[in-house]
């Protein structure tokens, strides 16, 4: 009886130890050939501002960056909207109240906020990956 228990314990211990470590290490991701961008940059020329309408996307996330807004071209509203993770008003230098009013217009009004802005990619902005930043150059009426 004791030999049977000993063999059973040895077998279980061997299986547990063998299953706890991978047989082969996970391969490192190959970043030498980055995947093609699915989103085209919507800026014309070298950093030229483009007119966008910014609206709330309705998306809420647990991990940043989160695409909380969408931007559509003013001159082509039928174009596919671009997901925006961050809106930067730094070039306008607004007060906190002005910034809140602009964000409220983008979030709560059906027509959204019309701006002239430049799109930029922020690489590895958080656990969810890269972020698209909308750098506002001018607020349009």
mmCIF file of C-alpha atoms in Angstrom:
data_model
loop_
_atom_site.group_PDB
_atom_site.id
_atom_site.type_symbol
_atom_site.label_atom_id
_atom_site.label_comp_id
_atom_site.label_asym_id
_atom_site.label_seq_id
_atom_site.Cartn_x
_atom_site.Cartn_y
_atom_site.Cartn_z
ATOM 1 C CA UNK A 1 0.000 0.000 0.000
ATOM 2 C CA UNK A 2 2.766 2.424 0.879
ATOM 3 C CA UNK A 3 4.569 1.877 -2.423
ATOM 4 C CA UNK A 4 1.399 2.683 -4.350
ATOM 5 C CA UNK A 5 0.956 6.001 -2.499
ATOM 6 C CA UNK A 6 4.615 6.846 -3.021
ATOM 7 C CA UNK A 7 4.353 6.222 -6.781
ATOM 8 C CA UNK A 8 1.119 8.249 -7.008
ATOM 9 C CA UNK A 9 2.685 11.171 -5.119
ATOM 10 C CA UNK A 10 5.793 11.045 -7.308
ATOM 11 C CA UNK A 11 3.693 11.023 -10.471
ATOM 12 C CA UNK A 12 1.536 13.956 -9.305
ATOM 13 C CA UNK A 13 4.579 15.967 -8.210
ATOM 14 C CA UNK A 14 6.300 15.311 -11.535
ATOM 15 C CA UNK A 15 3.235 16.422 -13.504
ATOM 16 C CA UNK A 16 2.835 19.554 -11.394
ATOM 17 C CA UNK A 17 6.500 20.495 -11.793
ATOM 18 C CA UNK A 18 6.479 19.748 -15.514
ATOM 19 C CA UNK A 19 3.343 21.748 -16.211
ATOM 20 C CA UNK A 20 4.408 24.830 -14.272
ATOM 21 C CA UNK A 21 7.176 25.767 -16.733
ATOM 22 C CA UNK A 22 6.773 26.183 -20.476
ATOM 23 C CA UNK A 23 8.656 23.690 -22.598
ATOM 24 C CA UNK A 24 9.894 26.413 -24.948
ATOM 25 C CA UNK A 25 10.226 30.086 -24.075
ATOM 26 C CA UNK A 26 7.775 32.498 -25.688
ATOM 27 C CA UNK A 27 9.310 34.137 -28.732
ATOM 28 C CA UNK A 28 10.030 37.843 -28.453
ATOM 29 C CA UNK A 29 7.796 39.966 -30.684
ATOM 30 C CA UNK A 30 9.532 41.001 -33.876
ATOM 31 C CA UNK A 31 9.230 44.778 -34.235
ATOM 32 C CA UNK A 32 11.533 45.013 -37.244
ATOM 33 C CA UNK A 33 8.536 45.163 -39.602
ATOM 34 C CA UNK A 34 5.863 47.329 -37.957
ATOM 35 C CA UNK A 35 2.318 46.636 -39.151
ATOM 36 C CA UNK A 36 0.863 48.987 -41.719
ATOM 37 C CA UNK A 37 -1.144 51.868 -40.290
ATOM 38 C CA UNK A 38 -4.865 51.373 -40.680
ATOM 39 C CA UNK A 39 -5.581 55.006 -39.951
ATOM 40 C CA UNK A 40 -4.394 57.522 -42.503
ATOM 41 C CA UNK A 41 -3.038 60.776 -41.149
ATOM 42 C CA UNK A 42 -5.600 63.433 -41.943
ATOM 43 C CA UNK A 43 -3.232 66.342 -42.068
ATOM 44 C CA UNK A 44 -2.361 67.966 -45.346
ATOM 45 C CA UNK A 45 1.276 68.707 -46.008
ATOM 46 C CA UNK A 46 3.771 69.004 -43.192
ATOM 47 C CA UNK A 47 1.751 69.732 -40.064
ATOM 48 C CA UNK A 48 -0.792 71.984 -41.751
ATOM 49 C CA UNK A 49 -3.910 72.491 -39.606
ATOM 50 C CA UNK A 50 -7.104 70.931 -40.925
ATOM 51 C CA UNK A 51 -10.677 71.804 -39.944
ATOM 52 C CA UNK A 52 -12.349 69.107 -37.808
ATOM 53 C CA UNK A 53 -15.609 68.714 -35.946
ATOM 54 C CA UNK A 54 -14.949 67.087 -32.568
ATOM 55 C CA UNK A 55 -17.692 65.161 -30.766
ATOM 56 C CA UNK A 56 -17.943 62.769 -27.833
ATOM 57 C CA UNK A 57 -17.475 59.143 -28.926
ATOM 58 C CA UNK A 58 -19.381 57.658 -26.000
ATOM 59 C CA UNK A 59 -16.521 55.222 -25.364
ATOM 60 C CA UNK A 60 -15.294 54.765 -21.800
ATOM 61 C CA UNK A 61 -12.278 52.609 -20.941
ATOM 62 C CA UNK A 62 -10.439 51.193 -17.953
ATOM 63 C CA UNK A 63 -6.925 51.569 -19.369
ATOM 64 C CA UNK A 64 -5.538 54.646 -21.109
ATOM 65 C CA UNK A 65 -5.371 55.775 -23.827
ATOM 66 C CA UNK A 66 -9.114 55.833 -24.415
ATOM 67 C CA UNK A 67 -10.715 57.210 -27.611
ATOM 68 C CA UNK A 68 -13.177 59.511 -25.832
ATOM 69 C CA UNK A 69 -13.779 61.737 -28.877
ATOM 70 C CA UNK A 70 -14.098 61.439 -32.641
ATOM 71 C CA UNK A 71 -13.007 64.010 -35.209
ATOM 72 C CA UNK A 72 -14.557 64.315 -38.668
ATOM 73 C CA UNK A 73 -13.391 66.575 -41.456
ATOM 74 C CA UNK A 74 -15.566 69.681 -41.737
ATOM 75 C CA UNK A 75 -15.436 69.671 -45.548
ATOM 76 C CA UNK A 76 -16.226 65.917 -45.749
ATOM 77 C CA UNK A 77 -18.689 64.931 -42.995
ATOM 78 C CA UNK A 78 -19.348 61.561 -44.688
ATOM 79 C CA UNK A 79 -15.709 60.516 -44.159
ATOM 80 C CA UNK A 80 -14.986 57.937 -41.483
ATOM 81 C CA UNK A 81 -14.404 59.621 -38.109
ATOM 82 C CA UNK A 82 -10.958 59.492 -36.514
ATOM 83 C CA UNK A 83 -10.782 58.306 -32.911
ATOM 84 C CA UNK A 84 -9.127 60.897 -30.688
ATOM 85 C CA UNK A 85 -7.542 59.954 -27.376
ATOM 86 C CA UNK A 86 -6.470 63.415 -26.241
ATOM 87 C CA UNK A 87 -7.345 67.010 -27.142
ATOM 88 C CA UNK A 88 -4.514 69.478 -26.565
ATOM 89 C CA UNK A 89 -5.407 73.184 -26.277
ATOM 90 C CA UNK A 90 -1.846 74.201 -25.319
ATOM 91 C CA UNK A 91 -1.329 76.438 -28.383
ATOM 92 C CA UNK A 92 -4.450 78.455 -27.494
ATOM 93 C CA UNK A 93 -3.405 78.843 -23.839
ATOM 94 C CA UNK A 94 -6.999 78.989 -22.514
ATOM 95 C CA UNK A 95 -7.943 79.480 -18.894
ATOM 96 C CA UNK A 96 -9.392 76.478 -17.051
ATOM 97 C CA UNK A 97 -12.934 77.867 -17.465
ATOM 98 C CA UNK A 98 -12.467 78.415 -21.214
ATOM 99 C CA UNK A 99 -11.069 74.907 -21.598
ATOM 100 C CA UNK A 100 -14.057 73.446 -19.723
ATOM 101 C CA UNK A 101 -16.463 75.388 -21.975
ATOM 102 C CA UNK A 102 -14.738 74.074 -25.097
ATOM 103 C CA UNK A 103 -14.820 70.488 -23.812
ATOM 104 C CA UNK A 104 -18.477 70.867 -22.785
ATOM 105 C CA UNK A 105 -19.310 72.041 -26.322
ATOM 106 C CA UNK A 106 -17.532 68.993 -27.781
ATOM 107 C CA UNK A 107 -19.167 66.603 -25.304
ATOM 108 C CA UNK A 108 -22.715 67.878 -24.964
ATOM 109 C CA UNK A 109 -23.782 69.715 -28.127
ATOM 110 C CA UNK A 110 -25.014 67.822 -31.194
ATOM 111 C CA UNK A 111 -22.995 70.015 -33.586
ATOM 112 C CA UNK A 112 -19.767 69.438 -31.623
ATOM 113 C CA UNK A 113 -16.713 71.705 -31.496
ATOM 114 C CA UNK A 114 -15.222 72.971 -34.762
ATOM 115 C CA UNK A 115 -11.472 73.471 -34.671
ATOM 116 C CA UNK A 116 -8.428 73.807 -36.869
ATOM 117 C CA UNK A 117 -5.979 71.230 -35.601
ATOM 118 C CA UNK A 118 -3.113 68.868 -36.350
ATOM 119 C CA UNK A 119 -3.172 65.120 -35.600
ATOM 120 C CA UNK A 120 -0.187 63.557 -33.883
ATOM 121 C CA UNK A 121 0.576 60.004 -32.722
ATOM 122 C CA UNK A 122 1.834 59.476 -29.179
ATOM 123 C CA UNK A 123 3.548 56.079 -29.122
ATOM 124 C CA UNK A 124 3.041 53.756 -26.146
ATOM 125 C CA UNK A 125 0.785 56.248 -24.358
ATOM 126 C CA UNK A 126 -0.472 53.612 -21.932
ATOM 127 C CA UNK A 127 -1.358 49.962 -21.501
ATOM 128 C CA UNK A 128 -3.867 50.144 -24.350
ATOM 129 C CA UNK A 129 -1.200 51.254 -26.851
ATOM 130 C CA UNK A 130 -0.690 54.366 -28.962
ATOM 131 C CA UNK A 131 -2.773 57.527 -28.722
ATOM 132 C CA UNK A 132 -3.959 60.014 -31.320
ATOM 133 C CA UNK A 133 -3.610 63.588 -30.065
ATOM 134 C CA UNK A 134 -5.560 66.469 -31.619
ATOM 135 C CA UNK A 135 -3.452 69.627 -31.224
ATOM 136 C CA UNK A 136 -5.892 72.521 -31.554
ATOM 137 C CA UNK A 137 -4.494 75.591 -33.308
ATOM 138 C CA UNK A 138 -7.728 77.583 -33.613
ATOM 139 C CA UNK A 139 -11.383 77.297 -32.569
ATOM 140 C CA UNK A 140 -13.785 77.935 -35.441
ATOM 141 C CA UNK A 141 -17.193 79.619 -35.012
#
